[in-house]
XYZ file of C-alpha atoms in Angstrom:
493
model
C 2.723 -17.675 -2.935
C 6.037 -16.189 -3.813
C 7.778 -16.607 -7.122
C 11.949 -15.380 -7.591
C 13.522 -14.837 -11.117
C 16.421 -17.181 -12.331
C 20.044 -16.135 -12.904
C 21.056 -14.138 -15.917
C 24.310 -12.888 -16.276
C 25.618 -9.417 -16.297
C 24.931 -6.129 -14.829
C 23.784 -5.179 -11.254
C 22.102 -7.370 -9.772
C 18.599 -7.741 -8.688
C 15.880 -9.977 -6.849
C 11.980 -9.804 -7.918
C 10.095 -11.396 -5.247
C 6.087 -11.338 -6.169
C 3.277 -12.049 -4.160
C -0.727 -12.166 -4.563
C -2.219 -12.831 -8.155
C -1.401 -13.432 -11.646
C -2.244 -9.762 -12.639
C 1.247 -8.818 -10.331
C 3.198 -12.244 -11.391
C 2.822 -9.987 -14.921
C 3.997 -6.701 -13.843
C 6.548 -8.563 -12.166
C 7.787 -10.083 -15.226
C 7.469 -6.539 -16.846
C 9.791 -4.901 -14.366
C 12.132 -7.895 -15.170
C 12.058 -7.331 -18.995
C 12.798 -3.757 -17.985
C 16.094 -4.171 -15.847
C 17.095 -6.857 -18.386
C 17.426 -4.575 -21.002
C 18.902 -1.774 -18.918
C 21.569 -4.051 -18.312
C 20.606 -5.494 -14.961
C 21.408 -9.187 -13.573
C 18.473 -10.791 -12.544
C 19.459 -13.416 -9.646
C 16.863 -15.604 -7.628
C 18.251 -15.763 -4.169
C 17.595 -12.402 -2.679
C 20.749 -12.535 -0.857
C 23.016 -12.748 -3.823
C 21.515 -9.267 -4.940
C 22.392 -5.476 -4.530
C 18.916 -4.844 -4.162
C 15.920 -7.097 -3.582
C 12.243 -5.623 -5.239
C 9.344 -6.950 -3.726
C 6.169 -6.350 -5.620
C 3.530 -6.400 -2.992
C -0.386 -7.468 -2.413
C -2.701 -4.777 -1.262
C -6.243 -6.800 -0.969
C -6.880 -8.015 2.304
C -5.465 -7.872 5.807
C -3.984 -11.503 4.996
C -2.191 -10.143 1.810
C -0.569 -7.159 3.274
C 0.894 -8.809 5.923
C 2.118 -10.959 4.001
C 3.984 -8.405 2.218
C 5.234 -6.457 5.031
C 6.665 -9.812 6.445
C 8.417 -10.520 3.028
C 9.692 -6.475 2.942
C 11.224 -6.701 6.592
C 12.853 -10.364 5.693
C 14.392 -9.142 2.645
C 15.627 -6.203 4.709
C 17.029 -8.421 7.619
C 19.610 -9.073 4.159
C 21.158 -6.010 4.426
C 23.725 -6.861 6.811
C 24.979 -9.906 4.423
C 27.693 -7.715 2.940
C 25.695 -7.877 -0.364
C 22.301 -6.874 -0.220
C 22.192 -3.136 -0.009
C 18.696 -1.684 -0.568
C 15.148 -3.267 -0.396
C 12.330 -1.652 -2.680
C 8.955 -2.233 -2.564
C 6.499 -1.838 -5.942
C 3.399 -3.199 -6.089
C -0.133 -2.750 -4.930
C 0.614 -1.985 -1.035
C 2.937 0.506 -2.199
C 1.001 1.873 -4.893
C -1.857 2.044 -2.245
C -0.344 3.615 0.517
C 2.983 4.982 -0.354
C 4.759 7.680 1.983
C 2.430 6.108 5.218
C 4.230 2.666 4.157
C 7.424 4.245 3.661
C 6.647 6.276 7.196
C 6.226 3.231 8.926
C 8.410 0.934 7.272
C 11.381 2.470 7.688
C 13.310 -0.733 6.944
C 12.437 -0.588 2.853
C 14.862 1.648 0.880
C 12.038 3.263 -1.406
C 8.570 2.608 -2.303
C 7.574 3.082 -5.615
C 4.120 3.329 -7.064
C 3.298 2.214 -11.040
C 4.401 5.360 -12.600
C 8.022 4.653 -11.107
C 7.802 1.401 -13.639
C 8.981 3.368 -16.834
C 11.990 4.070 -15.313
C 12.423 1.570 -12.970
C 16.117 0.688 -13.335
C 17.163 4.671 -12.950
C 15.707 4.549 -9.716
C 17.346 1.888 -8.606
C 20.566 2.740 -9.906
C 19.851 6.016 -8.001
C 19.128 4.378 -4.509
C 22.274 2.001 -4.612
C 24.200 5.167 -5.033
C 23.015 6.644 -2.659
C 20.617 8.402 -3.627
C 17.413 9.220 -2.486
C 13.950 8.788 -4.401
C 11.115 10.089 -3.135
C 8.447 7.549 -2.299
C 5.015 7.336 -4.115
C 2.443 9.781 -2.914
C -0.798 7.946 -3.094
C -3.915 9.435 -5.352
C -7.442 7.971 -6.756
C -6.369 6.326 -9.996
C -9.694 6.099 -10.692
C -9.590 10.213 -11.508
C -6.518 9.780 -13.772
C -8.317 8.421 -16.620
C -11.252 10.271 -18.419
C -14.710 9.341 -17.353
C -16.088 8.279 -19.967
C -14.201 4.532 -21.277
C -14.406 5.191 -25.100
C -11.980 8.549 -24.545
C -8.986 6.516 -22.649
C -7.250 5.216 -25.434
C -5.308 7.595 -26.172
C -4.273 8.377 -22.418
C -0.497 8.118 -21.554
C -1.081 7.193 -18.257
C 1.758 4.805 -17.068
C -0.211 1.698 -16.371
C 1.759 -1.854 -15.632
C 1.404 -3.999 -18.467
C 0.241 -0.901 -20.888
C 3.422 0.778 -21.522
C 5.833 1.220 -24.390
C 8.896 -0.232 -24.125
C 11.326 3.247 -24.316
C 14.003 1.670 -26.115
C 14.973 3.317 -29.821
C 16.533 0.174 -30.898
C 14.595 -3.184 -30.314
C 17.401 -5.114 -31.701
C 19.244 -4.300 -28.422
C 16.971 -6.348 -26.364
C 18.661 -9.311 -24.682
C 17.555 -12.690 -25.641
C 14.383 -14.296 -24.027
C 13.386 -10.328 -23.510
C 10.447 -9.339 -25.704
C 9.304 -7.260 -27.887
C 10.824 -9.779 -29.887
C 7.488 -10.570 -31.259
C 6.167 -7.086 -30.848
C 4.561 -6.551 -27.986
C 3.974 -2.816 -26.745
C 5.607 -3.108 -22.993
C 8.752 -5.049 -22.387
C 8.083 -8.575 -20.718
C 10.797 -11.393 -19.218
C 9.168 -14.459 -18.502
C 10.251 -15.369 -14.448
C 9.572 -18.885 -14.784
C 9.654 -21.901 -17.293
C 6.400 -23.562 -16.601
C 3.811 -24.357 -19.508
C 1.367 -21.647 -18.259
C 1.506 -17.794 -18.308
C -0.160 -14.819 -17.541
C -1.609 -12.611 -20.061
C -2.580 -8.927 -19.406
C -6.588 -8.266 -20.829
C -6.818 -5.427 -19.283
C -6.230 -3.363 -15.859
C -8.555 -1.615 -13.453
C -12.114 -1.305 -12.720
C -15.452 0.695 -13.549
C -17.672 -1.080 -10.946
C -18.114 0.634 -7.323
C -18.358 -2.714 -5.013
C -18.858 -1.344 -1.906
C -15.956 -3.609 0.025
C -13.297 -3.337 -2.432
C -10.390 -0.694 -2.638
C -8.841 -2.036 -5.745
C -10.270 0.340 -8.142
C -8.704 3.327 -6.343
C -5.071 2.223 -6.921
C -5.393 -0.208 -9.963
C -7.771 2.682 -11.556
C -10.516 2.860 -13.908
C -10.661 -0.082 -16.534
C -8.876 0.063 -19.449
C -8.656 -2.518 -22.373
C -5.194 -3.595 -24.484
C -5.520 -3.172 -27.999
C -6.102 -7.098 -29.667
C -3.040 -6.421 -31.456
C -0.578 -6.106 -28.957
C -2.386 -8.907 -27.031
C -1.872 -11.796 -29.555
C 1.484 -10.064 -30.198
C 2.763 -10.942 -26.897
C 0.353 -14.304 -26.696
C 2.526 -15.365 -29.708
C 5.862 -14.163 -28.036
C 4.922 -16.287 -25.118
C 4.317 -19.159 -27.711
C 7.568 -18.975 -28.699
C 8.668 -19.121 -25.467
C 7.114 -22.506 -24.915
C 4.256 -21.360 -22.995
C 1.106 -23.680 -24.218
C -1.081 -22.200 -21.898
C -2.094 -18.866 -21.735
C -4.286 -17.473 -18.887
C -5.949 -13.772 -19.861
C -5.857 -11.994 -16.533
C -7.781 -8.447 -15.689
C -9.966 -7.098 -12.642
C -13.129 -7.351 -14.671
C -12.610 -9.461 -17.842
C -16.001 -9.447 -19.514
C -15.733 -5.493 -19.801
C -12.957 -6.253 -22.094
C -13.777 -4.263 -25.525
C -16.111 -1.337 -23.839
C -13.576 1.234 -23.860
C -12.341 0.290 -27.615
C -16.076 0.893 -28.406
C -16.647 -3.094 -28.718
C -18.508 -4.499 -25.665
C -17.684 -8.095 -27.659
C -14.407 -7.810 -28.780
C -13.391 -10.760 -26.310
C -15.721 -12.608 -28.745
C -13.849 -11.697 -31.276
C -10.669 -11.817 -30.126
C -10.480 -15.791 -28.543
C -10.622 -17.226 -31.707
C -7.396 -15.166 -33.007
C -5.698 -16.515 -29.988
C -6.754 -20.080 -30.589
C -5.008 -19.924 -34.236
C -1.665 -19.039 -32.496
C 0.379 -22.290 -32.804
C 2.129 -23.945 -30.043
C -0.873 -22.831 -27.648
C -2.872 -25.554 -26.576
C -5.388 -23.662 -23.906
C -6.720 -20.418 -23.653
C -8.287 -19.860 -19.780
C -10.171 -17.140 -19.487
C -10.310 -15.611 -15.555
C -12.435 -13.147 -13.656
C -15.392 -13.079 -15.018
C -18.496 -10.748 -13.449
C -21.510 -12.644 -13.668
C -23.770 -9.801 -13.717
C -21.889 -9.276 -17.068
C -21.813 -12.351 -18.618
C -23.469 -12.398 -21.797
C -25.036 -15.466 -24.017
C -22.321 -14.881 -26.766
C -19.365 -14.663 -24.575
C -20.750 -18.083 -22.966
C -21.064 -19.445 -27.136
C -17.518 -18.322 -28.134
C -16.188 -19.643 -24.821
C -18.001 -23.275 -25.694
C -17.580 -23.105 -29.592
C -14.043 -21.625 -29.749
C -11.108 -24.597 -29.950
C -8.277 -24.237 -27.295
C -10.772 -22.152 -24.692
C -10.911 -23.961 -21.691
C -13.925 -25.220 -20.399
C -13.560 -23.210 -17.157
C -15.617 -19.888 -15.945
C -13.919 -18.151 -12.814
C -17.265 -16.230 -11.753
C -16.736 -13.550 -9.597
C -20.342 -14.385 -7.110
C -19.274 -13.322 -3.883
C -22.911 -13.950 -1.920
C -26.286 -15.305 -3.431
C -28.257 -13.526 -1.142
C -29.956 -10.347 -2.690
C -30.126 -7.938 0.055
C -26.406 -8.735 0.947
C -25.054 -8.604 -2.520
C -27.088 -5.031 -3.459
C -25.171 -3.768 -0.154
C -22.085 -4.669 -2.069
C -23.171 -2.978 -4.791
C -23.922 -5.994 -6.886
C -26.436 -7.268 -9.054
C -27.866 -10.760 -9.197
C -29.493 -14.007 -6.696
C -29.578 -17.148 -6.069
C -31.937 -18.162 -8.861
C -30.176 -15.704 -11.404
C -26.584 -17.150 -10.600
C -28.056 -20.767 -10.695
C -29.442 -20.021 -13.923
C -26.248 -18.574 -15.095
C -24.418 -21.892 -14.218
C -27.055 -23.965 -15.727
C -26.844 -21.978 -19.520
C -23.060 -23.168 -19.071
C -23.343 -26.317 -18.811
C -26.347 -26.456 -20.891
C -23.235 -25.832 -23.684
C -20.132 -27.117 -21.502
C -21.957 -30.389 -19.606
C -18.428 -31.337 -17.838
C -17.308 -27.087 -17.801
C -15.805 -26.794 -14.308
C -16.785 -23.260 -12.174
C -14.795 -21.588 -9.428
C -15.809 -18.428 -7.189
C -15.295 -16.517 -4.475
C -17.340 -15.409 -1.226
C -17.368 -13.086 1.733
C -19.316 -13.733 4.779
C -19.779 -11.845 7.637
C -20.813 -8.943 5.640
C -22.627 -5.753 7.428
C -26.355 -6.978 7.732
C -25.982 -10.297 6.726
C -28.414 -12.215 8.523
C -28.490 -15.554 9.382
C -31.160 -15.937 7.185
C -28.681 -14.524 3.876
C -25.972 -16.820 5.412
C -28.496 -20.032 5.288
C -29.191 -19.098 1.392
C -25.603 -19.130 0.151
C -25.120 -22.022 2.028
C -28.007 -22.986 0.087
C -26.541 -21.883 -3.435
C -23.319 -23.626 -2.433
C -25.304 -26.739 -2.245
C -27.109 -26.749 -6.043
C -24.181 -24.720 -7.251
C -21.800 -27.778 -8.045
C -18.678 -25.600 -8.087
C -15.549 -27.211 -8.507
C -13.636 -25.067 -6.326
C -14.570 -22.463 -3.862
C -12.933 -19.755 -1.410
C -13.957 -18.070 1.394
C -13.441 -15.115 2.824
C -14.507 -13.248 6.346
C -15.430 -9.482 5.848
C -13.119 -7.138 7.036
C -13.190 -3.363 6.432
C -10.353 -1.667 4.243
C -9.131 1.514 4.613
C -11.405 3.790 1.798
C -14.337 1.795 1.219
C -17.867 2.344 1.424
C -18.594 -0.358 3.329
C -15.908 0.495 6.071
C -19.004 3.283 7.316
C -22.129 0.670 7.191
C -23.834 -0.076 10.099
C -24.711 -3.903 11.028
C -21.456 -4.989 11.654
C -21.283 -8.542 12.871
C -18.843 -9.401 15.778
C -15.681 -10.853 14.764
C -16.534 -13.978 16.126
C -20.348 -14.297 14.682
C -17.828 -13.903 10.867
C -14.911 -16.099 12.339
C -17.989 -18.946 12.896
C -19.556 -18.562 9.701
C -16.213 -18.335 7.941
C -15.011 -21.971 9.704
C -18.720 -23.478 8.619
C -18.582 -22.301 5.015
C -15.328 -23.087 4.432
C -16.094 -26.573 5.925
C -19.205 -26.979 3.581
C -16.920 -25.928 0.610
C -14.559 -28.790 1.053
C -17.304 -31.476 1.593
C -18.684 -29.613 -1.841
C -15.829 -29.646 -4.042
C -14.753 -32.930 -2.648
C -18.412 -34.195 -4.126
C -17.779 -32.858 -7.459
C -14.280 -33.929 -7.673
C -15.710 -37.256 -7.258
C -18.869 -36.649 -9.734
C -16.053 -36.969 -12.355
C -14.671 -39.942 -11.555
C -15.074 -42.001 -14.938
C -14.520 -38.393 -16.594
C -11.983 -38.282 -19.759
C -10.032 -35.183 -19.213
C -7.570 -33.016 -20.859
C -4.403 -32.555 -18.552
C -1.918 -30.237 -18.946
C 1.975 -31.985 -17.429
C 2.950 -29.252 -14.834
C 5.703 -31.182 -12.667
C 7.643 -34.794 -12.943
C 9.922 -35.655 -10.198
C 11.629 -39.119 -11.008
C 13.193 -41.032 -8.280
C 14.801 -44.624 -7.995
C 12.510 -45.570 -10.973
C 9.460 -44.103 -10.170
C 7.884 -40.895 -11.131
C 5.363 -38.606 -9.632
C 3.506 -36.837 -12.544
C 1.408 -33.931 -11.899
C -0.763 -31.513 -14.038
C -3.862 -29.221 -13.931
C -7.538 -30.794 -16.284
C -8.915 -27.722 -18.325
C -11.530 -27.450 -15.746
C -8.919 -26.144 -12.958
C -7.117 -23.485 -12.976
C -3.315 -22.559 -11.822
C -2.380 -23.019 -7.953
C -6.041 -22.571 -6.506
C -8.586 -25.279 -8.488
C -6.553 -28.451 -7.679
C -4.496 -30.934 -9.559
C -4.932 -34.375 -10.947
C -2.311 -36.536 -10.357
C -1.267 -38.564 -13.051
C -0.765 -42.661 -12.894
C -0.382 -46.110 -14.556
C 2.341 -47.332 -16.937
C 2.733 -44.880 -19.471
C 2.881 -41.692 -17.031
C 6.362 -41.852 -15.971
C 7.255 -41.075 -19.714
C 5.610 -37.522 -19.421
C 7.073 -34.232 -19.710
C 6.614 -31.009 -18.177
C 4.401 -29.207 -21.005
C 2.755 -32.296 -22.471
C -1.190 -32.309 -23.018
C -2.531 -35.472 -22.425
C -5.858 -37.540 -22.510
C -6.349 -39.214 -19.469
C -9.333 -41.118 -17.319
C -10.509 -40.328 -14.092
C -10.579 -43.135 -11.713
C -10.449 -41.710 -8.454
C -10.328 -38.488 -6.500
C -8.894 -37.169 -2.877
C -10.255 -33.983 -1.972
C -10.553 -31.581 -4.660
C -7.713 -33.519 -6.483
C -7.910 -35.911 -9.472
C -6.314 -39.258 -10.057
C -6.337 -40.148 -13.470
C -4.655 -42.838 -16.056
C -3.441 -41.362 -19.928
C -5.264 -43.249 -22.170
């Protein structure tokens, strides 16, 4: 999905177009808080900008193109009299640099995350005329030391992590923090209810299909105190949910020498006022720990919602990924949740089709699946990327033996979270007001339960005589009387 900035006045102007997850909708909004207070007009519509920045998805073959599409569209602008340069940040460009800029010849520049500290020189410098040398790609994972307890001190430019540069805080424009004292400067992009907020960035583990850790780099925590600095900034802001985003949240605290300090540090988010909900997202379930699952339950404001990174259930597959756990393990996991959390809602993801999965590992996650109750579920076919260990194993299926199993998993997954949607009919749920569109009378009223998280996990869809009086950002108590597909239907009571 692809999110543009609103208009603010002055300076050159610019267009932020993101894609992919919530860890780049953040970067996104610290490259805005950036150009804002170098100056630069932020504009939504691409073609009312000088230059248009896409920040880009690197993680599957979907993503990317994705991003390539969106670079070569922007760049179609160019000829509009206005838009003069097209820039691409992000993860693909962080990735592959000069070969993107070597084959994408349409895109002005392509700058990688150290580029972010000075972001609005270098486009200053390209409008000019300039030229900026695009991002040569290296193994982020070698930039930080090896072991996690000696990278606090690094001053590796990491999105998210750095100071803001500016002598004078004062100068900030309004709506731009550190107003509350965050570390890295941050312009929110959007005026929902929900937001974003930056745990931590990169990743220790070695999963043997996944590239991310070579350009997001080794794992490295934010210090609690800049964290509920900018959770309270976004408070003030009238976010009243805040959703703590990393690669690998339940290693939050290992490099700070605390392997709990997520424990620790929920609660002092919960006592920020004007936040109602505190999600917590990406979870490893090989890392999950008793007391994370008690502070998640016994901590007010935490959502009731674990985003559990599975990926298979079979044993031999997931040890070829480089994983740890089974079927029995993960449905063990699920049940000490709920044991706690009976109504907690679960979400994960899955690859099938990987290299020696047998039909025999496919018929046991289809099997998990089944006793797993998950509220929502996504599927993905393997595909090899570029650097990866498992880009050299042997049993590769054919693309059509993972195209199959893809199409029946998926199709099991819908009937599945379909069920449970409708397992909670009779449910009183917390909803969260996320849109109200009003029209000869009538209003359509729709928000997210604190078992389903933003844009993937559904909606409930709010009715009955007192829900056309709603607002966007009001938390409501509601009952569920019916469901369609993974969607609720529920009345405030």
């Amino acid at each position: 999905m692809s999110r543009t900035v609103p208009t603010d006045p002055g300076g050159r102007t610019v267009a932020l177009i993101t894609l992919g997850c919530a860890r780049n909708d953040v970067d996104s909004e610290e490259l805005a808080g950036r150009l804002a207070a170098e100056g630069w007009s932020l504009v939504e519509d691409p073609a009312a900008a000088e230059v248009a920045v896409v920040n880009t998805c690197g993680f599957v073959d979907a993503a990317k193109k994705d991003s390539i599409d969106t670079l070569l569209s922007a760049a179609d602008l160019k000829g509009n009299g206005v838009t003069k340069a097209v820039v691409a940040v992000g993860c693909l460009a962080e990735r592959y640099g000069v070969q993107l800029a070597d084959e994408l010849p349409e895109a002005d520049a392509v700058l990688g995350f150290d580029h972010y500290l000075e972001i609005g020189d270098r486009l200053r410098t390209i409008l000019s005329g300039g030229h900026v040398a695009s991002h040569t790609p290296s193994d982020r994972r070698k930039l930080l030391p090896l072991t996690p307890v000696e990278r606090a001190g690094s001053a590796l430019s990491v999105p998210g992590h750095g100071t803001h540069g500016h002598s004078s805080i004062a100068d900030l424009p309004e709506g731009v923090a550190p107003a509350s004292g965050p570390r890295a400067l941050r312009r929110r992009l959007g005026d929902g209810p929900s937001a974003a907020l930056k745990l931590a960035s990169g990743c220790d583990r070695r999963c043997s299909f996944c590239a991310i850790p070579s350009f997001r780099g080794a794992f490295l925590s934010r210090r609690p105190a800049d964290i509920l600095a900018e959770a309270r900034w976004l408070a003030e802001q009238g976010v009243r949910e805040v959703v703590l985003v990393s690669e690998n949240s339940t290693s939050y605290g290992k490099d700070l020498g605390d392997i709990r300090l997520l424990e620790t540090l929920l609660p002092e988010l919960a006592a920020i006022d004007g936040l109602d909900w505190i999600r917590v997202s990406y979870l490893q379930p090989a890392e999950m720990r008793p007391t994370l699952i008690d502070a998640m339950a016994a901590t007010p404001k935490v959502t009731p919602y674990f985003d559990l990174s599975f990926q298979h259930s079979a044993p031999d597959v997931l040890r070829r990924m480089r994983r740890f756990g089974d079927t029995e393990r993960f449905l063990g996991l699920l049940a000490s949740i709920r044991e706690k959390l009976p109504l907690a809602g679960a979400r994960s993801n899955f690859i099938v089709g990987f290299p020696g999965e047998s039909e025999a590992d496919y018929k046991e996650l289809e099997g998990f699946l089944t006793e797993a109750r998950l509220d929502a579920i996504g599927v993905f076919g393997y595909s090899d990327e570029d650097g990866t260990e498992a880009a050299g194993f042997d049993g590769k299926l054919d693309q059509d033996e993972i195209d199959e199993r893809a199409a029946r998993l998926s199709e099991l997954a819908e009937e599945l979270t379909a069920q449970r949607a409708a397992e909670r009919i009779g449910e009183r749920i917390d909803v969260l007001v996320e849109r109200v569109e009003t029209d000869a009378g009538s209003a359509e009223v729709e928000g997210r339960a604190a078992q389903q998280g933003p844009e993937t996990d559904g909606s409930v869809r709010l009715v009955g005589p007192t829900a056309a009086g709603l607002r966007v950002g009001a938390l409501v108590s509601a009952l569920v009387v019916d469901s369609d597909g993974v969607d609720l239907v529920a009345e405030p009571r």
